[in-house]
Each structure stands twice: as C-alpha cells, then as structure tokens.
Amino acid sequence: MDINQQHRLRKQGLRAAHLIALFIAMSIICLPGLWIVLNSFRPTVEIMAKPPVWIPERLSFDHYRAMFGGVGEGGVPVLRYFMNSLIISLTSTLIAILIGIAGGYAFARYRFRGKSAIFVGFMVTRAVPGVALSLPLFIVFAKVGIIDTHFALILAYVAMNVPFSIWLIDGFFRQVPKELAEAAEIDGCTRWQAFWKVEFPVAKAGIASAAIFAFLTSWNEYALASQLTRSVYSKTMPVGLLDFTSEFTINWGGMCALAVLMIIPALILTFIVQKHLISGLTFGGIKG
Amino acid sequence: MPRILKRLPPWLALLLPAIVILLVVVLIPLLLSLYSSFTPYRLTRPETLYKWIGTYNYVKVATDVNFWWAFGRTVFLLTVALNLEMLLGLGLALLVNKVTWGQRGLRTIMMFPMMFSPILVGFQFKFIFNDNVGLVNNALQSLGVTDQAIAWLVDEKLAMFSIIFAEVWMSTSVFAILILAGLFAIPRDPLEAAKVDGCTPWQSFRHISLPFLMPFIYIAMAIRSLDVARAYDIVQIMTNGGPARRTELLWTLIGRTGYVDAKMGLANAMGYISIFLAIFFTIYFFKKLNASRAVLGFNH
C-alpha cells in the first residue's frame, strides 16, 4: 500500500469517526427531550406500558385537551400560568437589560474609585443561591404585603439578572473603541446621540445575548417562584408543573404536555437570537 | 429627584438603579437572615424572632455531621460536574466547529438542554431513571443487557450518578456555546504558522488553541459555579436528598430545615456557612480568568 493511499484511508476514517461522534452526541442531547414530546402525545396506558411501546400507536391529544380544559374539571389553569410566566419573564428581562446597559456602560467607560470592589460585590450577590434567598425574601415581601403578585417576582428576577447582564454588557461596550464615540461628539452629536448612534449598535449583539440568558433564567426559575407565589394569580409554569404531582402519583402525560408548552417560547426565542449569541459572546468573552 | 441625579458623578447615576435594586432585594433580606441566624426563629412561632441566642445555631451546625456530609457532597458534585461539563463541552464544541454544512441548525440543537427548566430536567430524569417504566431500564431490558429492574434513584451509589448525569446533560451546552464562541475568535495566523513549522494537530491544539480557549472556559466555570443552586431543583425533584440522605446537598438540607422542620434560624446559619462556599468559587474562578487573560495580553 503506497503512502498516498494510506493517507486517504486515514482521512476517510477520521471523517467517519467525526460524523459518528457527532451523531452520538446529538442523540444524547435530543433523546430525553424527544421522549417528553412523544409522551405528551401518547395515552397514559402507553406511557406506563411494560414492555415499552417505542412508537406511539396513534397520536393522542388527550393530555393537551385536559390541560386546556380549565380549572373547573380539576384541570390545571395552564393558560393563566403561561400568561404569568410571560408577563414576569418579559418585564423582568426588559428592566434587567436596561439597568444592565446603564451599569455596563458605567463600568466600561468611566474610571472611578472602588470600581473592582463594586464589580466583585455585584458578582457576589449573584452567588447567593435562590433557595438561600427565598427564606428571608419571603419574610420581607410578606411584611411589605406583595406576596403572590407579579411585582414581587419581577423585582426578584431583576435583582437576579442584573449582575450577570452588567458583566456581559460591560464586555461588549469595552469592545467599542472610545475614539468612535469621541469622533461622533466632535462631529456635533450630544453624548446621548453618540451612545445611541455609535456605541449601542455595536454592542447590540451582546445586549441580545444577555437578554436571552436573562429570559431563560426567569422563565425557568423555580426556588424563588415556589416561595413567593401562592395562587393562580402569580404562579409561573415551573411551579405549575408541580400541580401534576400528588403525594404518591405523578400525571406524567399532563406534565409532558405542559413541558412542551414551556419549551416552545424558549426554543423560538433562542432560535431567533442564536446568530447574535455566538458573535456576541465572542467579544464579550475576551475583553472583560 | 432628577436634580439630585444630575449632581451625582455620571458613573454613579448610571450604577444607581443596579445598586438600589441589589440592596433592596438581596442585601436587606440577607441582613435579616443574618440576624435571624442568631435567634431560635421558627416560622410557626413568630415571637421567637426576638430572642437572642448568640452563636448557638452556628455551634450546632458546625458540630452537625449531616451538615458536613452535605457540604462535602456539594463540593464533590460541583467538582465532578464542572470538570465533566468542561471536557464534554470542549469535545462538543470541537465536533460542531468542524462541521461546515448546517452548522447553525446544529448549534440550536446543541443549546436544547439549556432551554429546559431545571425543575423540568429533574422530572424528566426522574421518569427516565424510573426503575419500573423508565426509559433507561426499558432500553437495557429490551437489549437484553439486564433482566432485572435497576433502581437508579433508590440505590445509594447510582442515585448520585443519576443526579450528576442529569446535571451534566443540562449544562454541558453552556460550556459548549462559550467554547465555540472562543473557537470562532481564534486568529488564523498562528495556527497556519504552526502547520508550516510541522506541528501535529495535537501540538497546535495544545499550545495555541487551548491557551486561547482558557478565558472562555473560566467564564463558563464562573457562571456555572455561581449557578450551583440550580442543582437544588434537580436533586429535590429526583431524590429529595434520599435514599437515606445519600444525595443530600447543602441546599436541600437548608430547604428542609427551614420549611419542613420550620427551624428558620438554624437554616439561615447553615445558609451563611454555605454562601462562603459560593463566594470562594466566585473569587477563585475570577482570579483564574484574569490570570488566563493576562497570558494572552487581554488585561487592560
């Protein structure tokens, strides 16, 4: 066998190995989620079947019908939860990003005493886990009387997402050369116009990626939500998932249907912002 | 109010919203819990909040074997999960980076587990690892690997393994996405020069790509170690600390002490000792990050 042939064989072998490894990795990533989606379309008998039924006999929409059936018949008020989640996540993301832009800009553009101390101080507040915070936060919120409101959760999630947003957005603003904004100001822009026309567009990708992280965090958060919500007026979907459990049994089919409903908005949003997420993090990562 | 804002230096005016909200939502509750950790506070008896018992709770926690086992288990889970996620994330990023066709689709699929709520991941794997109807046992039995049901979540060793599996499944993509961003940012010139100089692919990866990727890896490490609390949701749902406390982590123990046993003061003392762990990891990875940036000359 001559060297050329050997070389070609090796190259083909590596290509095949790469594809096989990629296929296995993607399967492991997708299978658990796919299993949930499949289960949401099966009758409960098939979910619990033994030996297992791998391919559903027929599509069943029973779980979805039951889920949207309403409160009266013992169903879970899914639409309420969905709306609560949407309102709380979107509002808190918006506020956190606005505060994050202001804070990130301050860290990136101004020199002041105690800058790194404040920066680390912010990070440390993020280090406090939700479950540790939920105990005292419950007491404070109960005293103020805002338990079981959207406002309480929005407040908590803004605080949770602000440090992380500032950290990311600070990196992106640093990547905009100072001279660019200065040139705009010389050309007669106000500082605000210079920010809006020059610096903001360049940092937009980073802001978008901070937004997706913030949204996913609020959308999926459970520890705080389970303490600060009481009723259908403020319960979010992660908390609502527990409505499908009773002391000894779990309604797997219903839970899977709700899970599918929970993933769809996250999937859509991530897909839209996905392009920015990569190019954005590239810059935010390096120049901190 | 606006007039006062105008008199402040601009950096402070810009940072003020962040500072205010963190003070109100994080610092005040934390001070309250710091105070209550010196009282025998029970949720069921509010008057206990006004009784000062000094460091009694802290002494009790420090001498509690169960607490230190949970502490050790949390450090164990963090170390194993973070390192596994880092290695697998690196591998996944390299695999996806090599793909030339349909990469955008693959990147979205790659981030799929990130979109799952930790609590959902908990239920998902509770179901998948169920000894009777779970996916894993069904697959193993269909393939004839085993004819007995394996009790993944009941066996003391397998339960921890199952939790680590769920945790790694959920968070590997955080590493993959950040490392992939790093791979895109690697300058082409040094890699080509290395090729001309006759470096093997492994050598150029080891000496050029990897140092460049380190800041990204540490950012992911810092983010993930900050989010250690997420492990709470998964563990609480999958095993609730069982069997026989074998998967009891700090946060499940604190949650149980505070809400089930209603010993809020004691739970807060535990929380305070535990928060130091999180702060330690934060500062540790921050230093590592700065050091790896300094190597690349990015520290300005």
Coordinates of C-alpha atoms in Angstrom, one line a residue:
Chain A
M1 CA 0.0 0.0 0.0
D2 CA 1.6 3.3 -1.0
I3 CA 1.7 6.4 1.2
N4 CA -0.9 8.3 -0.7
Q5 CA -3.5 5.5 -0.4
Q6 CA -2.7 5.1 3.3
H7 CA -3.2 8.9 3.8
R8 CA -6.5 8.9 2.0
L9 CA -7.8 5.9 4.0
R10 CA -6.8 7.7 7.3
K11 CA -8.6 10.8 6.2
Q12 CA -11.8 9.0 5.4
G13 CA -11.6 7.1 8.7
L14 CA -11.3 10.4 10.6
R15 CA -14.2 11.8 8.7
A16 CA -16.4 8.8 9.6
A17 CA -15.3 8.9 13.2
H18 CA -16.2 12.6 13.4
L19 CA -19.7 12.0 11.9
I20 CA -20.3 9.1 14.2
A21 CA -19.2 11.0 17.3
L22 CA -21.3 14.0 16.3
F23 CA -24.4 11.7 15.8
I24 CA -23.9 10.1 19.2
A25 CA -23.5 13.4 21.0
M26 CA -26.6 14.9 19.3
S27 CA -28.6 11.8 20.1
I28 CA -27.8 12.1 23.8
I29 CA -28.7 15.8 23.7
C30 CA -32.0 15.2 21.9
L31 CA -33.4 11.9 23.2
P32 CA -34.6 13.0 26.7
G33 CA -36.4 16.0 25.2
L34 CA -37.8 13.9 22.3
W35 CA -39.1 11.4 24.8
I36 CA -41.0 14.1 26.6
V37 CA -42.6 15.3 23.3
L38 CA -43.5 11.7 22.3
N39 CA -45.0 11.0 25.7
S40 CA -47.2 14.1 25.6
F41 CA -48.9 12.6 22.5
R42 CA -49.5 9.1 24.0
P43 CA -52.4 7.8 26.1
T44 CA -51.3 7.2 29.7
V45 CA -51.6 3.5 29.2
E46 CA -48.8 3.5 26.6
I47 CA -46.5 5.8 28.8
M48 CA -46.7 3.3 31.6
A49 CA -46.6 0.2 29.4
K50 CA -44.3 -2.6 30.1
P51 CA -42.8 -3.9 27.8
P52 CA -42.4 -0.4 26.5
V53 CA -44.2 0.9 23.4
W54 CA -41.5 2.8 21.5
I55 CA -43.5 4.1 18.6
P56 CA -46.9 5.5 19.5
E57 CA -49.8 3.5 18.0
R58 CA -51.8 6.7 17.3
L59 CA -51.4 10.3 18.2
S60 CA -53.5 11.2 21.2
F61 CA -54.2 14.8 22.1
D62 CA -55.9 13.8 25.4
H63 CA -53.3 15.4 27.6
Y64 CA -53.4 18.7 25.7
R65 CA -57.2 18.7 25.8
A66 CA -57.2 18.0 29.5
M67 CA -54.5 20.7 30.1
F68 CA -56.5 23.4 28.3
G69 CA -59.7 22.1 29.8
G70 CA -59.9 24.7 32.5
V71 CA -60.0 24.9 36.3
G72 CA -63.5 23.6 36.9
E73 CA -62.8 19.9 36.0
G74 CA -59.8 19.5 38.1
G75 CA -57.5 20.7 35.3
V76 CA -54.6 22.9 35.8
P77 CA -55.1 26.6 34.8
V78 CA -52.3 26.4 32.2
L79 CA -53.1 29.5 30.3
R80 CA -53.0 31.6 33.4
Y81 CA -49.6 30.2 34.3
F82 CA -48.4 30.7 30.8
M83 CA -49.5 34.4 30.9
N84 CA -48.0 34.9 34.3
S85 CA -44.7 33.4 33.2
L86 CA -44.7 35.5 30.0
I87 CA -45.5 38.8 31.8
I88 CA -43.0 38.2 34.6
S89 CA -40.2 37.0 32.3
L90 CA -40.5 39.6 29.7
T91 CA -40.9 42.5 32.1
S92 CA -38.0 41.5 34.3
T93 CA -35.8 40.8 31.3
L94 CA -36.5 44.2 29.9
I95 CA -35.9 46.0 33.2
A96 CA -32.7 44.0 33.9
I97 CA -31.3 44.7 30.5
L98 CA -32.0 48.5 30.8
I99 CA -30.3 48.5 34.2
G100 CA -27.6 46.3 32.7
I101 CA -26.9 48.7 29.8
A102 CA -26.6 51.6 32.2
G103 CA -24.3 49.7 34.6
G104 CA -22.3 48.0 31.9
Y105 CA -21.7 51.4 30.3
A106 CA -20.6 52.9 33.5
F107 CA -18.1 50.1 34.1
A108 CA -16.8 50.2 30.6
R109 CA -16.5 54.0 30.1
Y110 CA -15.8 55.6 33.4
R111 CA -12.8 55.4 35.8
F112 CA -13.7 55.7 39.5
R113 CA -12.6 54.6 42.9
G114 CA -13.6 51.2 44.2
K115 CA -14.6 50.0 40.7
S116 CA -13.4 46.5 41.0
A117 CA -14.7 46.2 44.6
I118 CA -18.2 47.2 43.3
F119 CA -17.8 44.8 40.4
V120 CA -17.0 41.9 42.7
G121 CA -19.7 43.0 45.1
F122 CA -22.2 42.7 42.3
M123 CA -21.0 39.2 41.4
V124 CA -21.2 38.0 44.9
T125 CA -24.9 38.9 45.1
R126 CA -25.3 36.5 42.2
A127 CA -23.5 33.9 44.2
V128 CA -26.3 33.8 46.8
P129 CA -28.5 30.9 45.7
G130 CA -32.2 31.3 45.2
V131 CA -33.1 28.8 47.9
A132 CA -31.0 30.6 50.5
L133 CA -32.5 34.0 49.5
S134 CA -36.1 32.7 49.3
L135 CA -36.3 32.3 53.1
P136 CA -35.6 35.9 54.1
L137 CA -37.1 37.4 50.9
F138 CA -40.4 35.7 51.8
I139 CA -40.4 37.4 55.2
V140 CA -39.6 40.8 53.8
F141 CA -42.1 40.6 51.0
A142 CA -44.8 39.3 53.4
K143 CA -44.2 42.3 55.6
V144 CA -44.5 44.7 52.7
G145 CA -47.5 42.7 51.5
I146 CA -46.5 41.9 48.0
I147 CA -46.5 38.1 48.2
D148 CA -48.5 36.5 45.4
T149 CA -48.1 39.4 42.9
H150 CA -46.3 39.7 39.6
F151 CA -44.5 42.6 41.0
A152 CA -42.7 40.5 43.7
L153 CA -41.3 38.0 41.2
I154 CA -40.4 40.7 38.7
L155 CA -38.4 42.5 41.5
A156 CA -36.7 39.3 42.5
Y157 CA -35.8 38.3 38.9
V158 CA -34.5 41.8 38.0
A159 CA -32.1 41.6 41.0
M160 CA -31.1 38.1 40.0
N161 CA -30.3 39.1 36.4
V162 CA -28.8 42.5 36.9
P163 CA -25.2 41.4 37.9
F164 CA -24.9 38.9 35.1
S165 CA -26.2 41.4 32.5
I166 CA -23.8 44.1 33.7
W167 CA -20.9 41.7 33.5
L168 CA -21.7 40.6 29.9
I169 CA -22.7 44.1 28.6
D170 CA -19.6 45.7 30.2
G171 CA -17.5 43.4 28.0
F172 CA -19.3 44.4 24.8
F173 CA -19.0 48.1 25.4
R174 CA -15.3 47.8 26.1
Q175 CA -15.0 46.3 22.6
V176 CA -16.3 49.6 21.1
P177 CA -13.3 51.9 20.6
K178 CA -13.6 55.0 22.7
E179 CA -12.4 57.1 19.7
L180 CA -15.5 56.1 17.8
A181 CA -17.8 57.9 20.2
E182 CA -15.4 60.8 20.7
A183 CA -15.3 61.3 16.9
A184 CA -19.1 61.4 16.8
E185 CA -19.2 64.0 19.6
I186 CA -16.7 66.2 17.7
D187 CA -19.0 66.0 14.7
G188 CA -21.7 67.6 16.8
C189 CA -23.6 64.8 18.4
T190 CA -24.6 65.0 22.0
R191 CA -23.2 62.3 24.3
W192 CA -26.6 60.7 24.2
Q193 CA -26.7 60.7 20.4
A194 CA -23.2 59.4 20.2
F195 CA -24.2 56.5 22.5
W196 CA -27.4 55.8 20.6
K197 CA -26.0 56.0 17.1
V198 CA -22.5 54.7 17.5
E199 CA -22.0 52.6 20.6
F200 CA -25.3 50.9 21.0
P201 CA -25.5 49.3 17.6
V202 CA -22.0 47.8 18.0
A203 CA -22.9 46.4 21.4
K204 CA -26.4 45.3 20.3
A205 CA -25.3 41.7 19.8
G206 CA -24.1 41.5 23.3
I207 CA -27.2 43.0 24.7
A208 CA -29.3 40.5 22.8
S209 CA -27.3 37.6 24.3
A210 CA -27.6 39.0 27.8
A211 CA -31.3 39.2 27.2
I212 CA -31.7 35.6 26.2
F213 CA -29.7 34.5 29.3
A214 CA -31.9 36.7 31.5
F215 CA -35.1 35.5 29.9
L216 CA -34.2 31.8 30.2
T217 CA -33.2 32.3 33.8
S218 CA -36.6 34.0 34.7
W219 CA -38.6 31.6 32.6
N220 CA -37.1 28.5 34.2
E221 CA -36.6 29.7 37.8
Y222 CA -38.3 27.6 40.5
A223 CA -36.9 28.1 44.0
L224 CA -37.9 31.7 44.4
A225 CA -41.2 31.4 42.5
S226 CA -42.3 28.5 44.7
Q227 CA -42.0 30.6 47.8
L228 CA -43.2 34.0 46.5
T229 CA -46.3 32.8 44.7
R230 CA -49.4 31.3 46.2
S231 CA -52.3 31.2 43.7
V232 CA -53.2 31.2 40.1
Y233 CA -52.7 35.0 40.1
S234 CA -49.0 34.8 40.1
K235 CA -47.8 31.1 39.8
T236 CA -45.4 30.6 37.0
M237 CA -45.1 27.5 34.8
P238 CA -42.2 25.8 36.7
V239 CA -44.3 26.0 39.8
G240 CA -47.4 24.9 37.8
L241 CA -45.5 21.7 36.9
L242 CA -46.0 20.6 40.5
D243 CA -49.8 20.7 40.1
F244 CA -49.4 17.5 38.2
T245 CA -48.0 15.7 41.2
S246 CA -49.9 14.5 44.2
E247 CA -48.4 12.7 47.2
F248 CA -47.9 9.3 45.6
T249 CA -48.6 9.7 41.9
I250 CA -47.4 11.9 39.0
N251 CA -49.5 12.6 36.0
W252 CA -46.7 12.1 33.5
G253 CA -48.7 12.7 30.4
G254 CA -50.1 16.0 31.6
M255 CA -46.7 17.1 32.8
C256 CA -45.1 16.3 29.5
A257 CA -47.7 18.3 27.7
L258 CA -47.0 21.3 29.9
A259 CA -43.3 20.8 29.4
V260 CA -43.8 21.0 25.7
L261 CA -45.7 24.3 26.1
M262 CA -42.9 25.6 28.3
I263 CA -40.1 24.8 25.9
I264 CA -41.7 26.3 22.8
P265 CA -41.3 30.0 23.7
A266 CA -37.7 29.4 24.8
L267 CA -36.9 27.5 21.6
I268 CA -38.4 30.2 19.4
L269 CA -36.6 33.0 21.2
T270 CA -33.2 31.1 21.3
F271 CA -33.5 30.3 17.6
I272 CA -34.1 34.0 16.7
V273 CA -31.3 35.3 18.9
Q274 CA -29.0 32.4 18.2
K275 CA -27.0 34.1 15.5
H276 CA -26.2 37.1 17.8
L277 CA -25.5 34.8 20.7
I278 CA -22.4 33.4 19.0
S279 CA -20.9 36.6 17.5
G280 CA -21.9 38.5 20.6
L281 CA -20.2 36.2 23.2
T282 CA -17.1 36.2 21.1
F283 CA -16.3 39.8 22.0
G284 CA -17.8 39.8 25.5
G285 CA -15.7 36.9 26.5
I286 CA -12.3 38.2 25.7
K287 CA -12.3 41.8 26.8
G288 CA -13.7 41.8 30.3
Chain B
M1 CA -35.1 63.7 42.2
P2 CA -33.7 64.3 38.7
R3 CA -31.8 67.3 40.0
I4 CA -30.2 65.2 42.6
L5 CA -29.3 62.7 39.9
K6 CA -27.7 65.4 37.8
R7 CA -25.4 66.4 40.7
L8 CA -24.0 62.8 41.1
P9 CA -21.0 61.8 39.0
P10 CA -22.3 60.1 35.8
W11 CA -20.9 56.6 36.7
L12 CA -22.8 56.7 40.0
A13 CA -26.0 57.9 38.4
L14 CA -25.7 55.0 35.8
L15 CA -25.0 52.4 38.5
L16 CA -27.6 53.7 40.9
P17 CA -30.5 51.5 39.7
A18 CA -28.4 48.4 39.9
I19 CA -27.1 49.3 43.4
V20 CA -30.6 50.2 44.7
I21 CA -32.3 47.0 43.5
L22 CA -29.5 44.8 44.8
L23 CA -29.6 46.5 48.2
V24 CA -33.4 46.1 48.4
V25 CA -33.8 42.6 47.1
V26 CA -30.6 40.9 48.1
L27 CA -28.8 42.8 50.9
I28 CA -31.7 43.7 53.2
P29 CA -33.1 40.1 53.2
L30 CA -29.6 38.8 53.8
L31 CA -29.1 41.1 56.8
L32 CA -32.5 40.0 58.1
S33 CA -31.5 36.3 57.8
L34 CA -28.1 37.1 59.3
Y35 CA -29.9 38.5 62.3
S36 CA -32.3 35.6 62.5
S37 CA -29.5 33.1 62.4
F38 CA -28.7 34.3 65.9
T39 CA -32.2 33.6 67.1
P40 CA -34.2 30.3 67.6
Y41 CA -36.6 31.6 64.9
R42 CA -39.4 29.2 63.9
L43 CA -41.9 30.1 61.2
T44 CA -44.7 28.7 63.3
R45 CA -43.8 30.9 66.3
P46 CA -43.1 34.5 65.2
E47 CA -42.2 35.7 68.7
T48 CA -39.1 33.6 68.7
L49 CA -37.6 36.1 66.3
Y50 CA -36.9 38.5 69.2
K51 CA -35.0 36.0 71.4
W52 CA -31.2 36.4 71.0
I53 CA -29.3 33.2 71.5
G54 CA -25.9 34.2 70.2
T55 CA -23.9 31.7 68.2
Y56 CA -25.9 28.7 69.4
N57 CA -27.1 27.9 65.9
Y58 CA -23.6 28.2 64.4
V59 CA -22.1 25.9 67.0
K60 CA -25.0 23.4 66.4
V61 CA -24.4 23.5 62.6
A62 CA -20.6 23.3 62.9
T63 CA -20.9 20.1 65.0
D64 CA -23.6 18.5 62.9
V65 CA -22.2 15.6 61.0
N66 CA -25.0 15.6 58.5
F67 CA -24.3 19.2 57.6
W68 CA -20.7 18.5 56.8
W69 CA -21.5 15.4 54.8
A70 CA -23.9 17.6 52.7
F71 CA -21.1 20.2 52.4
G72 CA -18.7 17.6 51.2
R73 CA -21.2 16.1 48.8
T74 CA -21.9 19.6 47.3
V75 CA -18.2 20.2 46.8
F76 CA -18.0 16.7 45.2
L77 CA -20.9 17.3 42.9
L78 CA -19.5 20.7 41.9
T79 CA -16.1 19.4 41.1
V80 CA -17.1 16.3 39.2
A81 CA -20.0 18.0 37.3
L82 CA -18.0 21.2 36.4
N83 CA -15.0 19.2 35.1
L84 CA -17.1 16.7 33.2
E85 CA -19.2 19.5 31.7
M86 CA -16.0 21.3 30.7
L87 CA -14.4 18.3 29.0
L88 CA -17.6 17.3 27.2
G89 CA -18.4 20.9 26.3
L90 CA -14.9 21.2 24.8
G91 CA -15.4 18.0 22.8
L92 CA -18.9 19.0 21.6
A93 CA -17.7 22.5 20.6
L94 CA -14.8 20.9 18.6
L95 CA -17.1 18.5 16.9
V96 CA -19.6 21.2 15.9
N97 CA -16.8 23.6 14.9
K98 CA -15.6 21.0 12.3
V99 CA -19.0 20.8 10.7
T100 CA -19.2 23.0 7.6
W101 CA -22.7 22.4 6.4
G102 CA -25.8 23.0 8.5
Q103 CA -23.8 24.3 11.5
R104 CA -26.4 26.9 12.5
G105 CA -29.0 24.2 12.9
L106 CA -26.6 22.1 14.9
R107 CA -25.8 25.0 17.2
T108 CA -29.5 25.5 18.0
I109 CA -29.9 21.8 18.7
M110 CA -26.8 21.9 20.9
M111 CA -28.4 24.5 23.1
F112 CA -31.6 22.5 23.5
P113 CA -30.9 21.4 27.1
M114 CA -30.3 25.0 28.2
M115 CA -33.9 25.8 27.4
F116 CA -35.2 23.2 29.9
S117 CA -36.2 24.4 33.4
P118 CA -34.0 22.7 36.0
I119 CA -37.2 21.5 37.6
L120 CA -38.3 20.0 34.3
V121 CA -34.9 18.3 34.0
G122 CA -35.5 16.9 37.4
F123 CA -38.9 15.4 36.5
Q124 CA -37.6 14.3 33.1
F125 CA -34.7 12.2 34.6
K126 CA -36.9 11.0 37.5
F127 CA -39.0 9.5 34.8
I128 CA -36.2 8.3 32.6
F129 CA -34.4 6.6 35.5
N130 CA -37.6 5.2 37.0
D131 CA -36.9 1.5 37.9
N132 CA -40.2 0.3 36.6
V133 CA -41.3 2.2 33.5
G134 CA -38.3 4.4 32.9
L135 CA -36.6 4.8 29.5
V136 CA -33.2 3.6 30.7
N137 CA -34.4 0.3 32.2
N138 CA -36.7 -0.4 29.3
A139 CA -33.9 0.1 26.9
L140 CA -31.5 -2.1 28.9
Q141 CA -34.1 -4.8 29.2
S142 CA -35.1 -4.7 25.5
L143 CA -31.4 -5.1 24.6
G144 CA -31.0 -7.9 27.0
V145 CA -28.3 -6.3 29.0
T146 CA -30.1 -7.0 32.2
D147 CA -33.3 -8.8 33.1
Q148 CA -33.8 -7.1 36.4
A149 CA -35.0 -3.6 37.0
I150 CA -32.2 -1.4 38.2
A151 CA -33.3 1.0 40.9
W152 CA -31.3 4.0 39.6
L153 CA -32.7 6.5 42.1
V154 CA -33.0 4.2 45.1
D155 CA -29.6 2.6 45.1
E156 CA -27.3 4.8 47.1
K157 CA -24.4 4.9 44.7
L158 CA -26.5 5.0 41.5
A159 CA -28.6 7.9 42.8
M160 CA -25.7 10.3 42.9
F161 CA -24.6 9.1 39.5
S162 CA -28.1 9.8 38.1
I163 CA -28.1 13.3 39.5
I164 CA -24.6 14.0 38.1
F165 CA -25.8 12.7 34.7
A166 CA -28.9 15.0 34.8
E167 CA -26.8 18.0 35.8
V168 CA -24.2 17.3 33.1
W169 CA -26.8 16.8 30.5
M170 CA -28.4 20.1 31.3
S171 CA -25.3 22.3 31.5
T172 CA -22.8 20.9 29.1
S173 CA -24.2 23.2 26.4
V174 CA -23.4 26.3 28.4
F175 CA -19.7 25.3 28.2
A176 CA -20.1 24.2 24.5
I177 CA -21.6 27.5 23.4
L178 CA -19.0 29.6 25.2
I179 CA -16.1 27.5 24.0
L180 CA -17.5 27.5 20.5
A181 CA -17.5 31.3 20.6
G182 CA -13.9 31.1 21.6
L183 CA -13.1 28.8 18.7
F184 CA -14.6 31.3 16.3
A185 CA -12.4 34.1 17.7
I186 CA -9.1 32.3 17.4
P187 CA -6.9 34.1 15.0
R188 CA -5.9 32.1 11.9
D189 CA -2.3 33.2 11.6
P190 CA -0.6 31.4 14.5
L191 CA -2.4 28.1 13.5
E192 CA -1.2 28.3 9.9
A193 CA 2.3 29.2 11.0
A194 CA 2.3 26.2 13.3
K195 CA 1.2 24.0 10.4
V196 CA 4.1 25.3 8.2
D197 CA 6.5 24.6 11.1
G198 CA 5.3 21.0 11.1
C199 CA 3.3 20.9 14.3
T200 CA 1.0 17.9 14.6
P201 CA -2.7 18.8 15.0
W202 CA -2.5 17.8 18.7
Q203 CA 0.5 20.1 19.3
S204 CA -1.1 23.1 17.7
F205 CA -4.3 22.5 19.7
R206 CA -2.4 22.1 23.0
H207 CA -0.1 25.1 22.6
I208 CA -2.2 27.6 20.5
S209 CA -5.9 26.8 20.6
L210 CA -6.2 25.7 24.2
P211 CA -4.5 28.7 25.9
F212 CA -6.7 30.9 23.8
L213 CA -9.8 29.0 25.0
M214 CA -9.0 29.1 28.6
P215 CA -10.6 32.5 29.4
F216 CA -13.8 31.2 27.8
I217 CA -13.6 28.0 29.9
Y218 CA -13.1 30.0 33.1
I219 CA -16.1 32.3 32.3
A220 CA -18.2 29.2 31.8
M221 CA -16.8 27.8 35.1
A222 CA -17.6 31.0 36.9
I223 CA -21.1 31.2 35.6
R224 CA -21.8 27.6 36.4
S225 CA -20.3 27.7 39.9
L226 CA -22.5 30.8 40.5
D227 CA -25.5 28.8 39.5
V228 CA -24.7 25.9 41.8
A229 CA -28.1 26.4 43.4
R230 CA -29.7 25.1 40.3
A231 CA -28.6 21.7 41.5
Y232 CA -31.2 22.2 44.2
D233 CA -34.2 21.9 41.9
I234 CA -32.9 18.7 40.2
V235 CA -31.9 17.0 43.4
Q236 CA -35.1 17.9 45.2
I237 CA -37.3 16.5 42.4
M238 CA -35.2 13.4 41.6
T239 CA -34.4 12.1 45.1
N240 CA -35.3 14.8 47.6
G241 CA -32.0 14.1 49.3
G242 CA -32.6 10.4 49.6
P243 CA -32.1 7.5 49.8
A244 CA -31.2 7.8 53.4
R245 CA -29.5 11.2 52.9
R246 CA -27.1 9.8 50.3
T247 CA -27.7 12.6 47.9
E248 CA -28.4 15.3 50.5
L249 CA -26.8 18.6 49.3
L250 CA -26.4 21.8 51.2
W251 CA -29.4 23.5 49.6
T252 CA -31.8 20.6 50.0
L253 CA -30.7 20.3 53.6
I254 CA -31.3 24.0 54.2
G255 CA -34.7 24.0 52.4
R256 CA -35.8 21.0 54.6
T257 CA -34.5 22.5 57.8
G258 CA -36.2 25.9 57.1
Y259 CA -39.5 24.9 55.7
V260 CA -40.2 21.3 56.7
D261 CA -38.7 21.3 60.2
A262 CA -39.6 25.1 60.4
K263 CA -36.2 25.8 62.1
M264 CA -35.6 29.1 60.2
G265 CA -32.8 30.4 62.4
L266 CA -30.9 27.2 62.1
A267 CA -31.4 27.0 58.3
N268 CA -30.1 30.6 58.0
A269 CA -27.0 29.7 60.0
M270 CA -26.4 26.8 57.5
G271 CA -27.1 29.2 54.6
Y272 CA -24.5 31.6 55.9
I273 CA -21.8 29.0 56.1
S274 CA -22.7 27.7 52.6
I275 CA -22.7 31.1 51.0
F276 CA -19.0 31.3 51.8
L277 CA -18.5 28.3 49.5
A278 CA -20.2 30.1 46.6
I279 CA -18.1 33.2 47.3
F280 CA -15.0 31.2 47.4
F281 CA -15.7 29.6 44.0
T282 CA -16.6 33.1 42.5
I283 CA -13.4 34.7 43.6
Y284 CA -11.3 31.6 42.6
F285 CA -12.6 31.5 39.0
F286 CA -12.4 35.2 38.7
K287 CA -8.7 35.1 39.6
K288 CA -8.1 32.2 37.2
L289 CA -9.9 34.2 34.5
N290 CA -7.8 37.2 35.0
A291 CA -4.6 35.1 35.0
S292 CA -5.5 33.4 31.8
R293 CA -6.4 36.7 30.2
A294 CA -3.0 38.1 31.3
V295 CA -1.3 35.2 29.5
L296 CA -3.0 36.4 26.3
G297 CA -2.4 40.1 27.0
F298 CA -6.1 40.9 27.2
N299 CA -5.9 42.6 30.6
H300 CA -6.5 46.2 30.1

